[in-house]
Coordinates of C-alpha atoms in Angstrom, one line a residue:
Chain A
M1 CA 3.6 132.1 103.2
M2 CA 3.5 132.4 99.5
Y3 CA 2.7 136.0 98.6
G4 CA 5.6 136.4 96.1
V5 CA 7.7 139.5 96.0
P6 CA 5.1 142.0 97.4
G7 CA 4.5 139.8 100.4
M8 CA 8.2 139.4 101.0
V9 CA 8.7 143.2 100.8
A10 CA 5.9 143.7 103.3
Q11 CA 7.4 141.2 105.6
R12 CA 10.9 142.7 105.3
L13 CA 9.5 146.2 106.0
L14 CA 7.9 144.8 109.2
Q15 CA 11.2 143.3 110.3
L16 CA 12.8 146.7 109.7
V17 CA 10.7 148.4 112.3
P18 CA 12.7 147.2 115.3
V19 CA 16.0 147.8 113.5
M20 CA 14.9 151.4 112.8
I21 CA 13.8 151.9 116.4
V22 CA 17.3 150.8 117.7
A23 CA 19.1 152.8 115.0
T24 CA 17.2 156.0 115.7
F25 CA 17.6 155.4 119.5
V26 CA 21.4 155.1 119.1
V27 CA 21.4 158.4 117.1
F28 CA 19.3 160.1 119.7
S29 CA 21.3 158.9 122.6
L30 CA 24.5 160.3 121.1
V31 CA 23.8 163.5 123.0
Y32 CA 23.8 161.5 126.3
M33 CA 27.2 160.1 125.7
M34 CA 28.7 163.5 126.2
P35 CA 30.4 163.8 129.5
G36 CA 28.8 166.2 131.9
D37 CA 25.8 168.4 131.2
P38 CA 25.1 168.0 127.5
A39 CA 23.4 171.4 127.3
M40 CA 26.6 173.0 128.6
M41 CA 28.8 171.0 126.3
I42 CA 26.7 172.0 123.3
A43 CA 26.6 175.7 124.3
G44 CA 30.4 175.9 124.6
D45 CA 32.7 177.4 127.1
Y46 CA 31.6 181.0 127.0
A47 CA 27.8 180.5 126.9
T48 CA 25.5 182.5 129.1
A49 CA 23.1 180.9 131.6
E50 CA 20.2 181.9 129.3
R51 CA 21.8 180.3 126.3
I52 CA 22.3 177.0 128.3
A53 CA 18.7 177.1 129.5
E54 CA 17.6 177.8 125.9
I55 CA 19.5 174.8 124.6
R56 CA 18.3 172.6 127.4
H57 CA 14.8 173.5 126.3
I58 CA 15.5 173.0 122.6
Y59 CA 16.7 169.6 123.2
G60 CA 14.2 168.9 125.9
F61 CA 16.8 167.9 128.5
D62 CA 14.3 168.9 131.2
R63 CA 12.0 166.0 130.3
P64 CA 12.4 162.2 130.8
M65 CA 14.7 160.5 128.3
L66 CA 12.0 158.3 126.6
V67 CA 9.7 161.3 126.2
Q68 CA 12.5 163.2 124.6
Y69 CA 13.2 160.3 122.3
F70 CA 9.7 160.2 121.0
F71 CA 9.6 163.9 120.7
W72 CA 12.8 163.9 118.8
L73 CA 11.7 161.0 116.6
G74 CA 8.4 162.7 115.9
N75 CA 10.2 165.8 114.6
A76 CA 12.7 163.7 112.6
V77 CA 9.9 161.8 110.9
Q78 CA 8.4 165.1 109.8
G79 CA 11.8 166.1 108.4
D80 CA 12.7 168.4 111.2
L81 CA 16.3 167.4 112.2
G82 CA 16.9 170.7 114.0
H83 CA 19.3 173.5 113.1
S84 CA 23.1 173.7 113.0
L85 CA 24.4 175.3 116.2
F86 CA 26.8 177.4 114.1
S87 CA 25.2 178.4 110.9
N88 CA 21.6 178.0 112.2
E89 CA 20.8 176.3 108.8
S90 CA 18.2 173.6 108.7
V91 CA 20.1 170.3 109.2
L92 CA 17.9 168.5 106.7
R93 CA 18.5 171.1 104.0
L94 CA 22.2 171.0 104.8
I95 CA 22.3 167.3 104.4
L96 CA 20.2 167.1 101.3
S97 CA 22.5 169.7 99.6
R98 CA 25.5 167.5 100.3
L99 CA 24.2 164.0 100.0
P100 CA 24.3 163.8 96.2
H101 CA 28.2 164.2 96.3
T102 CA 28.5 161.3 98.6
V103 CA 26.0 159.1 96.9
L104 CA 27.7 159.7 93.5
L105 CA 31.0 158.8 95.0
V106 CA 29.7 155.6 96.6
L107 CA 27.8 154.5 93.5
Y108 CA 30.8 155.3 91.3
A109 CA 33.1 153.3 93.5
L110 CA 30.6 150.4 93.6
V111 CA 30.4 150.3 89.8
L112 CA 34.2 150.5 89.4
G113 CA 34.6 147.8 92.1
A114 CA 32.1 145.5 90.4
A115 CA 33.5 146.2 86.9
L116 CA 36.9 145.1 88.1
G117 CA 36.2 142.7 91.0
V118 CA 33.7 140.4 89.2
P119 CA 35.9 139.6 86.1
L120 CA 38.9 139.1 88.4
G121 CA 36.9 136.7 90.5
I122 CA 35.8 134.8 87.4
L123 CA 39.3 134.7 86.0
A124 CA 40.7 133.4 89.3
A125 CA 38.0 130.7 89.6
T126 CA 38.3 129.4 86.1
R127 CA 42.1 129.3 86.3
Q128 CA 42.2 128.0 89.8
G129 CA 45.7 127.1 91.1
T130 CA 47.5 129.0 88.3
T131 CA 49.9 131.9 88.8
L132 CA 47.2 134.2 87.6
D133 CA 44.9 132.9 90.4
K134 CA 47.6 133.4 93.0
V135 CA 48.3 137.0 91.7
I136 CA 44.6 137.9 91.9
T137 CA 44.1 136.5 95.4
S138 CA 47.3 138.3 96.6
V139 CA 46.2 141.6 95.0
A140 CA 42.9 141.1 96.8
S141 CA 44.6 140.8 100.1
L142 CA 46.3 144.1 99.4
G143 CA 43.0 145.7 98.4
V144 CA 41.5 145.2 101.9
A145 CA 44.6 146.2 103.8
V146 CA 45.5 149.4 102.0
P147 CA 44.3 152.6 103.7
N148 CA 42.0 154.2 101.1
F149 CA 42.9 157.7 102.0
W150 CA 46.6 157.0 101.5
L151 CA 45.8 155.6 98.1
G152 CA 43.9 158.8 97.5
I153 CA 46.9 160.9 98.4
I154 CA 49.1 158.8 96.1
L155 CA 46.6 159.1 93.2
V156 CA 46.5 162.9 93.7
T157 CA 50.3 163.1 93.7
L158 CA 50.6 161.0 90.6
F159 CA 47.7 162.0 88.4
S160 CA 46.8 165.5 89.5
L161 CA 50.1 167.1 90.6
G162 CA 52.2 164.9 88.4
Y163 CA 50.5 164.3 85.1
R164 CA 47.7 166.8 85.7
W165 CA 45.1 164.5 84.2
F166 CA 42.6 164.9 87.0
P167 CA 41.7 167.8 89.3
A168 CA 43.3 167.3 92.7
T169 CA 40.4 168.3 94.9
G170 CA 36.8 169.6 94.8
A171 CA 33.6 168.4 93.3
V172 CA 31.0 169.5 90.8
S173 CA 27.2 169.2 91.1
L174 CA 25.9 166.2 89.3
F175 CA 22.7 168.0 88.4
E176 CA 24.4 171.0 86.8
K177 CA 27.3 169.4 85.0
P178 CA 27.0 165.6 85.0
L179 CA 30.0 164.8 83.0
E180 CA 32.3 167.1 84.8
A181 CA 31.0 165.7 88.1
L182 CA 32.0 162.2 87.0
Y183 CA 35.4 163.5 86.0
Y184 CA 35.9 165.2 89.4
A185 CA 34.7 162.0 91.2
T186 CA 37.0 159.6 89.3
L187 CA 40.1 159.7 91.5
P188 CA 38.2 159.5 94.8
A189 CA 36.1 156.7 93.5
V190 CA 39.1 154.7 92.4
A191 CA 40.7 155.2 95.8
L192 CA 37.4 154.2 97.5
S193 CA 36.9 151.1 95.3
T194 CA 39.8 148.9 96.3
G195 CA 37.9 147.2 99.1
V196 CA 35.0 146.4 96.8
V197 CA 37.3 145.0 94.1
A198 CA 39.0 142.8 96.6
V199 CA 36.0 141.5 98.4
L200 CA 34.0 140.9 95.2
A201 CA 37.0 139.1 93.6
R202 CA 37.4 136.8 96.5
Q203 CA 33.7 136.0 97.0
V204 CA 32.9 135.5 93.3
R205 CA 35.9 133.2 93.1
S206 CA 34.9 131.0 96.0
A207 CA 31.2 131.1 95.1
L208 CA 31.9 130.2 91.5
L209 CA 34.3 127.4 92.5
E210 CA 31.6 125.9 94.7
V211 CA 29.0 126.0 91.9
L212 CA 31.4 124.7 89.3
G213 CA 32.2 121.8 91.5
S214 CA 28.6 120.8 92.1
Q215 CA 26.8 117.7 90.9
Y216 CA 24.6 119.3 88.2
I217 CA 27.5 121.1 86.6
R218 CA 29.3 117.7 86.4
T219 CA 26.2 116.3 84.8
L220 CA 26.1 119.1 82.2
R221 CA 29.8 118.5 81.5
A222 CA 29.0 114.8 81.0
K223 CA 26.2 115.7 78.6
G224 CA 28.9 117.4 76.5
L225 CA 28.1 121.1 77.2
G226 CA 31.0 123.4 76.5
S227 CA 32.8 125.1 79.4
G228 CA 31.9 128.5 78.1
A229 CA 28.2 127.8 78.1
I230 CA 28.4 126.2 81.6
L231 CA 30.1 129.2 83.0
W232 CA 27.9 131.9 81.5
K233 CA 24.6 130.1 81.6
H234 CA 24.8 128.1 84.8
G235 CA 27.8 129.2 86.8
L236 CA 27.4 132.9 86.8
R237 CA 23.6 132.8 87.1
N238 CA 23.9 131.0 90.4
V239 CA 26.6 133.4 91.6
A240 CA 24.6 136.5 90.8
A241 CA 22.7 136.5 94.1
T242 CA 26.0 136.3 96.0
M243 CA 27.4 139.2 94.0
L244 CA 24.3 141.3 94.7
T245 CA 24.3 140.6 98.4
I246 CA 28.1 141.3 98.7
A247 CA 27.7 144.5 96.8
G248 CA 24.9 145.6 99.1
L249 CA 26.9 144.9 102.2
Q250 CA 29.8 146.9 100.7
V251 CA 27.6 150.0 100.5
N252 CA 27.9 150.2 104.3
R253 CA 31.7 150.1 104.2
L254 CA 31.9 152.6 101.3
F255 CA 30.0 155.2 103.3
S256 CA 32.5 154.6 106.1
S257 CA 35.6 155.1 103.9
A258 CA 33.9 158.0 102.1
V259 CA 34.1 160.0 105.3
I260 CA 37.9 160.1 105.0
I261 CA 38.2 160.1 101.2
E262 CA 36.0 163.2 101.2
A263 CA 38.5 164.9 103.5
V264 CA 41.4 164.0 101.2
F265 CA 39.7 165.3 98.1
A266 CA 37.9 168.2 99.8
I267 CA 34.5 166.9 98.5
P268 CA 31.6 168.8 100.2
G269 CA 29.7 165.6 100.9
V270 CA 28.0 164.4 104.1
G271 CA 31.2 162.6 105.1
N272 CA 33.0 165.8 105.3
L273 CA 30.0 167.4 107.0
I274 CA 29.9 164.8 109.8
S275 CA 33.6 164.9 110.6
Y276 CA 33.7 168.7 110.6
S277 CA 30.6 168.8 112.8
A278 CA 32.0 166.2 115.2
L279 CA 35.2 168.3 115.5
N280 CA 33.2 171.4 116.3
K281 CA 30.5 169.7 118.4
D282 CA 27.7 170.8 116.1
F283 CA 25.5 168.0 117.4
P284 CA 22.3 168.3 115.5
V285 CA 24.3 168.0 112.3
V286 CA 26.2 164.9 113.5
Q287 CA 23.0 163.3 114.5
G288 CA 21.3 164.2 111.3
V289 CA 24.0 162.8 109.1
A290 CA 24.2 159.6 111.1
L291 CA 20.5 159.2 110.9
V292 CA 20.3 159.8 107.1
L293 CA 23.2 157.5 106.4
V294 CA 21.8 154.6 108.5
L295 CA 18.5 155.0 106.7
V296 CA 20.2 154.9 103.3
V297 CA 22.1 151.7 104.3
I298 CA 18.9 150.0 105.6
L299 CA 17.0 150.9 102.5
T300 CA 19.9 149.6 100.3
N301 CA 19.8 146.3 102.0
L302 CA 16.0 146.2 101.5
L303 CA 16.5 146.9 97.8
V304 CA 19.1 144.1 97.5
D305 CA 16.6 141.7 99.1
V306 CA 13.9 142.7 96.7
L307 CA 16.1 142.4 93.7
N308 CA 17.3 138.9 94.9
A309 CA 13.6 137.9 95.3
T310 CA 12.7 139.3 91.9
F311 CA 15.5 137.3 90.1
D312 CA 15.3 134.2 92.2
P313 CA 11.7 133.0 92.9
R314 CA 13.0 130.6 95.6
V315 CA 14.0 133.6 97.8
A316 CA 10.5 135.0 97.8
A317 CA 9.0 131.6 98.3
S318 CA 11.1 130.8 101.3
T319 CA 9.9 133.7 103.4
Chain B
M1 CA 46.5 136.3 119.8
T2 CA 48.2 133.0 120.1
D3 CA 47.9 133.4 123.9
T4 CA 44.1 133.5 123.8
N5 CA 44.3 130.6 121.4
M6 CA 46.4 128.6 123.8
T7 CA 44.3 129.5 126.8
A8 CA 41.2 128.3 125.0
M9 CA 42.8 125.1 124.2
T10 CA 44.2 124.4 127.7
Q11 CA 40.9 125.3 129.2
T12 CA 39.2 122.7 127.0
A13 CA 41.7 120.1 128.0
A14 CA 41.3 120.9 131.7
A15 CA 37.5 120.5 131.5
P16 CA 36.8 117.0 132.7
S17 CA 34.0 116.1 130.3
A18 CA 34.8 118.0 127.1
K19 CA 37.3 116.7 124.6
A20 CA 39.4 114.7 127.0
T21 CA 41.7 113.4 124.3
L22 CA 43.6 116.5 123.1
P23 CA 47.1 115.7 122.0
P24 CA 49.4 116.3 125.0
A25 CA 52.0 118.4 123.1
V26 CA 49.7 121.4 122.2
R27 CA 52.6 123.8 122.5
F28 CA 54.8 121.8 120.2
R29 CA 52.1 121.7 117.6
F30 CA 51.9 125.5 117.6
W31 CA 55.5 125.8 116.5
A32 CA 55.1 123.1 113.9
W33 CA 52.1 124.9 112.5
L34 CA 53.9 128.2 112.5
W35 CA 56.9 126.7 110.7
G36 CA 54.6 125.0 108.2
D37 CA 52.6 128.2 107.4
K38 CA 55.2 130.7 106.1
R39 CA 52.7 133.5 105.7
A40 CA 51.7 133.2 109.4
L41 CA 55.4 133.0 110.3
I42 CA 56.3 136.2 108.4
S43 CA 53.2 138.1 109.7
L44 CA 53.9 137.0 113.3
A45 CA 57.6 137.9 113.0
Y46 CA 56.7 141.3 111.6
L47 CA 54.2 142.0 114.3
S48 CA 56.6 140.9 117.1
V49 CA 59.2 143.3 115.8
L50 CA 56.5 146.0 115.7
V51 CA 55.5 145.3 119.3
L52 CA 59.1 145.4 120.4
A53 CA 59.7 148.6 118.6
A54 CA 56.6 150.1 120.2
I55 CA 57.7 149.0 123.7
F56 CA 61.3 150.0 123.4
A57 CA 60.7 153.1 121.3
P58 CA 62.4 155.5 123.7
L59 CA 65.6 153.4 123.5
I60 CA 65.9 152.9 119.8
V61 CA 64.8 156.1 118.2
P62 CA 67.6 158.2 116.8
Y63 CA 65.9 161.5 117.8
A64 CA 63.3 162.6 120.3
P65 CA 60.0 162.4 118.4
N66 CA 59.0 165.9 119.2
K67 CA 62.4 167.5 118.8
Q68 CA 62.1 170.2 116.2
N69 CA 65.0 171.3 114.0
L70 CA 63.9 174.4 112.2
M71 CA 67.1 174.4 110.1
D72 CA 66.1 171.1 108.5
L73 CA 62.4 171.2 107.4
L74 CA 61.0 168.6 105.1
A75 CA 64.4 167.2 104.4
P76 CA 64.7 164.3 102.1
P77 CA 66.1 161.0 103.4
S78 CA 69.8 161.2 104.3
G79 CA 72.4 159.6 106.6
A80 CA 71.3 161.8 109.5
H81 CA 67.6 161.3 108.9
W82 CA 66.9 157.9 107.3
L83 CA 63.4 158.8 106.3
G84 CA 63.8 162.6 106.2
T85 CA 62.1 165.2 108.4
D86 CA 58.6 166.6 108.6
D87 CA 57.4 170.2 108.3
L88 CA 58.6 171.0 111.8
G89 CA 62.0 169.4 111.2
R90 CA 61.1 166.4 113.3
D91 CA 62.8 163.0 112.4
T92 CA 60.3 160.9 110.5
L93 CA 61.8 157.6 111.5
S94 CA 61.5 158.4 115.2
R95 CA 57.9 159.6 114.8
L96 CA 57.1 156.4 112.8
I97 CA 58.5 154.2 115.6
Y98 CA 56.6 156.2 118.3
G99 CA 53.5 156.0 116.0
S100 CA 53.6 152.2 116.2
Y101 CA 52.9 152.4 119.9
N102 CA 49.8 154.4 119.3
A103 CA 48.7 152.2 116.4
L104 CA 49.0 149.0 118.4
Y105 CA 47.5 150.5 121.5
A106 CA 44.6 151.9 119.5
A107 CA 43.9 148.6 117.7
S108 CA 44.1 146.5 121.0
L109 CA 41.9 149.0 122.8
A110 CA 39.2 149.1 120.2
V111 CA 39.1 145.3 119.7
G112 CA 39.3 144.8 123.5
I113 CA 36.3 146.9 124.0
G114 CA 34.5 145.1 121.2
V115 CA 35.3 141.8 122.8
A116 CA 34.4 143.0 126.3
I117 CA 30.9 144.1 125.2
G118 CA 30.2 141.7 122.3
V119 CA 31.3 138.3 123.6
P120 CA 29.4 138.3 126.9
L121 CA 26.3 139.8 125.1
G122 CA 26.4 137.2 122.4
V123 CA 26.8 134.3 124.8
F124 CA 24.1 135.6 127.1
I125 CA 21.4 136.1 124.5
G126 CA 22.3 132.9 122.7
F127 CA 22.3 130.9 126.0
V128 CA 19.1 132.4 127.4
G129 CA 17.2 132.4 124.1
G130 CA 13.5 133.3 123.9
W131 CA 12.5 137.0 124.1
V132 CA 15.9 138.0 125.4
D133 CA 17.5 136.6 122.2
Q134 CA 14.8 138.4 120.1
V135 CA 15.4 141.8 121.7
G136 CA 19.2 141.3 121.8
S137 CA 19.3 140.3 118.2
R138 CA 17.3 143.4 117.1
I139 CA 19.6 145.6 119.0
I140 CA 22.6 144.0 117.3
D141 CA 21.0 144.5 113.9
G142 CA 20.2 148.1 114.7
V143 CA 23.8 149.0 115.6
L144 CA 25.2 146.9 112.7
A145 CA 23.1 149.0 110.2
F146 CA 25.5 152.0 110.8
P147 CA 28.5 152.5 108.5
P148 CA 31.1 151.7 111.2
L149 CA 33.2 154.8 110.7
V150 CA 30.2 157.1 110.6
L151 CA 29.1 155.7 114.0
A152 CA 32.7 156.1 115.3
V153 CA 33.0 159.7 114.1
A154 CA 29.6 160.5 115.7
V155 CA 30.5 158.8 119.0
T156 CA 33.9 160.4 119.1
G157 CA 32.3 163.7 118.6
A158 CA 30.1 163.0 121.6
L159 CA 32.7 161.6 123.9
G160 CA 35.2 164.2 123.0
I161 CA 38.1 164.0 120.5
G162 CA 41.2 162.0 121.3
L163 CA 42.7 158.6 120.7
T164 CA 41.1 156.7 123.6
N165 CA 37.6 158.1 123.0
A166 CA 38.0 157.4 119.3
M167 CA 38.9 153.8 119.9
I168 CA 36.1 153.3 122.4
A169 CA 33.8 154.5 119.6
V170 CA 35.4 152.0 117.2
G171 CA 35.0 149.2 119.8
F172 CA 31.4 150.2 120.2
A173 CA 30.9 149.6 116.4
F174 CA 32.8 146.3 116.7
A175 CA 30.7 144.9 119.6
P176 CA 27.6 143.9 117.6
V177 CA 29.7 142.1 115.0
L178 CA 31.3 139.9 117.7
A179 CA 28.0 139.5 119.5
R180 CA 26.4 138.2 116.4
T181 CA 29.1 135.6 115.8
M182 CA 29.2 134.6 119.5
R183 CA 25.4 134.2 119.6
A184 CA 25.4 132.0 116.5
Q185 CA 28.2 129.8 117.9
T186 CA 26.5 129.5 121.3
L187 CA 23.3 128.3 119.6
V188 CA 25.2 125.6 118.0
V189 CA 27.3 124.5 121.0
K190 CA 24.6 124.7 123.6
N191 CA 22.8 121.7 122.0
A192 CA 25.9 119.6 121.9
L193 CA 25.8 116.3 123.7
Y194 CA 28.6 117.2 126.2
V195 CA 26.6 120.2 127.3
E196 CA 23.6 118.1 127.9
A197 CA 25.7 115.6 129.8
A198 CA 27.0 118.4 132.0
V199 CA 23.4 119.6 132.6
G200 CA 22.6 116.0 133.6
F201 CA 25.4 116.1 136.1
G202 CA 23.9 119.2 137.6
A203 CA 26.4 121.8 136.4
S204 CA 25.4 125.4 137.2
R205 CA 24.7 127.8 134.4
L206 CA 27.8 129.8 135.0
H207 CA 29.9 126.6 134.9
L208 CA 28.2 125.6 131.7
I209 CA 29.0 128.9 130.1
L210 CA 32.5 129.3 131.3
R211 CA 33.7 125.7 131.0
H212 CA 31.8 124.3 128.1
I213 CA 30.2 126.9 125.9
L214 CA 32.8 129.7 125.9
P215 CA 35.8 127.5 125.1
N216 CA 34.0 125.7 122.3
A217 CA 32.3 128.7 120.8
I218 CA 35.2 131.1 120.9
Q219 CA 37.1 129.8 117.8
P220 CA 35.5 131.9 115.1
V221 CA 35.8 134.9 117.4
I222 CA 39.6 134.4 117.6
V223 CA 39.7 134.7 113.8
E224 CA 37.4 137.6 113.7
V225 CA 39.4 139.4 116.4
T226 CA 42.6 139.1 114.5
L227 CA 41.0 140.5 111.3
M228 CA 39.4 143.3 113.4
L229 CA 42.8 144.4 114.6
A230 CA 43.5 145.4 111.0
V231 CA 40.2 147.2 110.7
A232 CA 40.8 149.0 114.0
L233 CA 44.3 150.0 112.8
L234 CA 42.9 151.5 109.6
A235 CA 40.2 153.2 111.6
E236 CA 42.8 154.8 114.0
A237 CA 44.8 156.0 111.0
G238 CA 41.7 157.4 109.4
L239 CA 40.4 159.1 112.5
S240 CA 43.8 160.5 113.3
F241 CA 44.0 161.8 109.7
L242 CA 40.7 163.6 110.4
S243 CA 42.3 164.9 113.7
L244 CA 39.6 163.1 115.7
G245 CA 42.1 160.5 117.0
V246 CA 45.7 161.1 118.2
Q247 CA 46.2 164.7 119.0
P248 CA 49.4 166.6 118.2
P249 CA 52.2 166.7 119.1
E250 CA 51.9 162.9 119.8
S251 CA 52.7 161.0 116.7
S252 CA 50.4 158.6 114.8
W253 CA 50.7 157.2 111.3
G254 CA 47.4 158.7 110.2
G255 CA 48.4 162.1 111.6
M256 CA 51.7 161.9 109.9
L257 CA 49.9 161.3 106.6
A258 CA 47.7 164.3 107.2
R259 CA 50.8 166.6 107.7
A260 CA 52.6 165.0 104.8
Y261 CA 49.5 165.7 102.6
H262 CA 49.7 169.4 103.3
Y263 CA 53.2 169.5 102.0
V264 CA 52.9 166.9 99.3
E265 CA 54.0 169.2 96.6
V266 CA 57.2 170.2 98.5
A267 CA 58.2 166.8 100.0
P268 CA 56.2 164.0 98.3
E269 CA 58.5 161.3 99.8
Q270 CA 57.1 162.1 103.3
M271 CA 53.9 160.3 102.6
Y272 CA 55.3 156.9 101.8
A273 CA 56.7 155.6 105.2
P274 CA 53.5 156.0 107.3
G275 CA 51.4 154.6 104.5
F276 CA 53.5 151.5 104.1
A277 CA 53.6 151.1 107.9
I278 CA 49.8 151.0 108.0
L279 CA 49.5 148.8 104.9
F280 CA 52.0 146.2 106.1
T281 CA 50.6 146.1 109.6
A282 CA 47.0 145.7 108.4
L283 CA 48.2 143.0 105.9
A284 CA 50.0 141.1 108.7
F285 CA 46.9 141.1 110.9
N286 CA 44.8 139.9 108.0
T287 CA 47.2 137.2 106.9
L288 CA 47.5 135.9 110.4
G289 CA 43.7 135.9 110.8
E290 CA 43.3 133.9 107.6
S291 CA 46.0 131.4 108.7
I292 CA 44.3 130.9 112.1
R293 CA 41.0 130.4 110.2
V294 CA 42.6 127.6 108.2
L295 CA 44.2 126.2 111.3
L296 CA 41.0 126.1 113.3
D297 CA 38.8 124.8 110.4
P298 CA 40.4 121.7 108.7
T299 CA 37.6 121.7 106.1
I300 CA 39.1 124.8 104.4
K301 CA 41.7 124.0 101.9
R302 CA 45.0 125.8 102.2
R303 CA 45.3 128.3 99.4

């Protein structure tokens, strides 16, 4: 099928349908993982019989599971994710007010990770086998093993409590004071970015080594092309797709780690929201956050595919 | 880890048709490999010490882990308390040693659950193929789409907070990763000549899976499982930091960090020991995993 980029997007969207169905079903069935009667669990220890009956009705526990699922999905598609069991606030509104903090954090960490990881990978690949290469690969191993939230605590101790360069906790709205928001998000983003730095450095290194060792690069060398031109014009161009794909996959992990980083820095994002709600059994909120984040991840991966197809016509042609 | 590795190898050797010419001294080769790969040696030695510390914790700790000494709160390291005391006057070293038990238990539990669900699922859908594979693969993709810790937090919230539930949740997030690897491997192995030969001899499906496919497809999973132990360890620390995992007064490295963070301005030195414990253990699992990867795949150059 040769419909170019739009055709490829259409095909990918179609492939996403079953993935979406599974993901939404997992989110929906969370309520069923609760031991005992979910309505009683949600209502809490001191709920009256009427309250339990009411919750049973709100959730539709009195109907067959599949019927409930489609009912729930229908509401979710219309943006009705229910209400918080504690504040009675609309879950969607709650999430939308907090999502920008988390997205800013994740994007910031991604940019930092790329800005550091890609050059490190290039350095290691072009100086393969040297001490510098070994140092970079060792630092990369540390980067995946370090607990991000611990690094966050250390950064707070050093740069907020010690030098007082950065605020220790809190966040500022990106829409009201963009620069201040970035300033507040700097330490958490640094703490969050280590995994991206490490993974990008490793992958760029090995992908670049593979390209640089290939036949056509050898031909270019034989033709007398300088190593700088080879690296920038041919090497990196072929590694770009790898970088983009890896960066896309990292978004998933960044949202994971953000849950804990937000607790360390008291950032009112969705990560903090889901852990607080999970502790307090505020189930509609837990489900809502899980649903929104899985959608964000799925759409990010779609975006990466589209970008790859736009830059590399072979990708679009191969689907 | 090495145990599973060994079993896989002996099983292959025992199977009559598959790879009949394994070197006889497999066990000897293991020690030679370990001696030749210093990183693996150091990681394995460190992990062995950690396992021993976890098992014999009650015998080696200087103080009972929950014994409070209200006269000695947040004390700096000293001769009496090598790593100081926490905000309730409990000995940090003792809690660190007890925490190693929870850390290792948590990591093994999560990975064990991931293996128990993921490996059979992957082999099954890969072996049967057709629409079963189609449906199974879509389910795997759907669960894989979640940020793992977000899924773990949500599932823990549903099952109820606590270490075991939290690790079941993490294992649930691991399962599709292993299933995907296992499925891909099964697809490769099931078309191998020795499997066809076994089919020709009239081997049953169960015999095919257990004797031929599983032992030959499991290798990448062994690597993945070792690396996952590090991820599970970090997840346990994180979830306990959020108080979704290990519940007080039981000790865990993540929980210790949470308490230390509260008093970081008074006793900043309290946050180092648990953090380094997590870092070194995760590093050891990762290093060991990479070494096993190189061991199992001769085409990768040693770095």
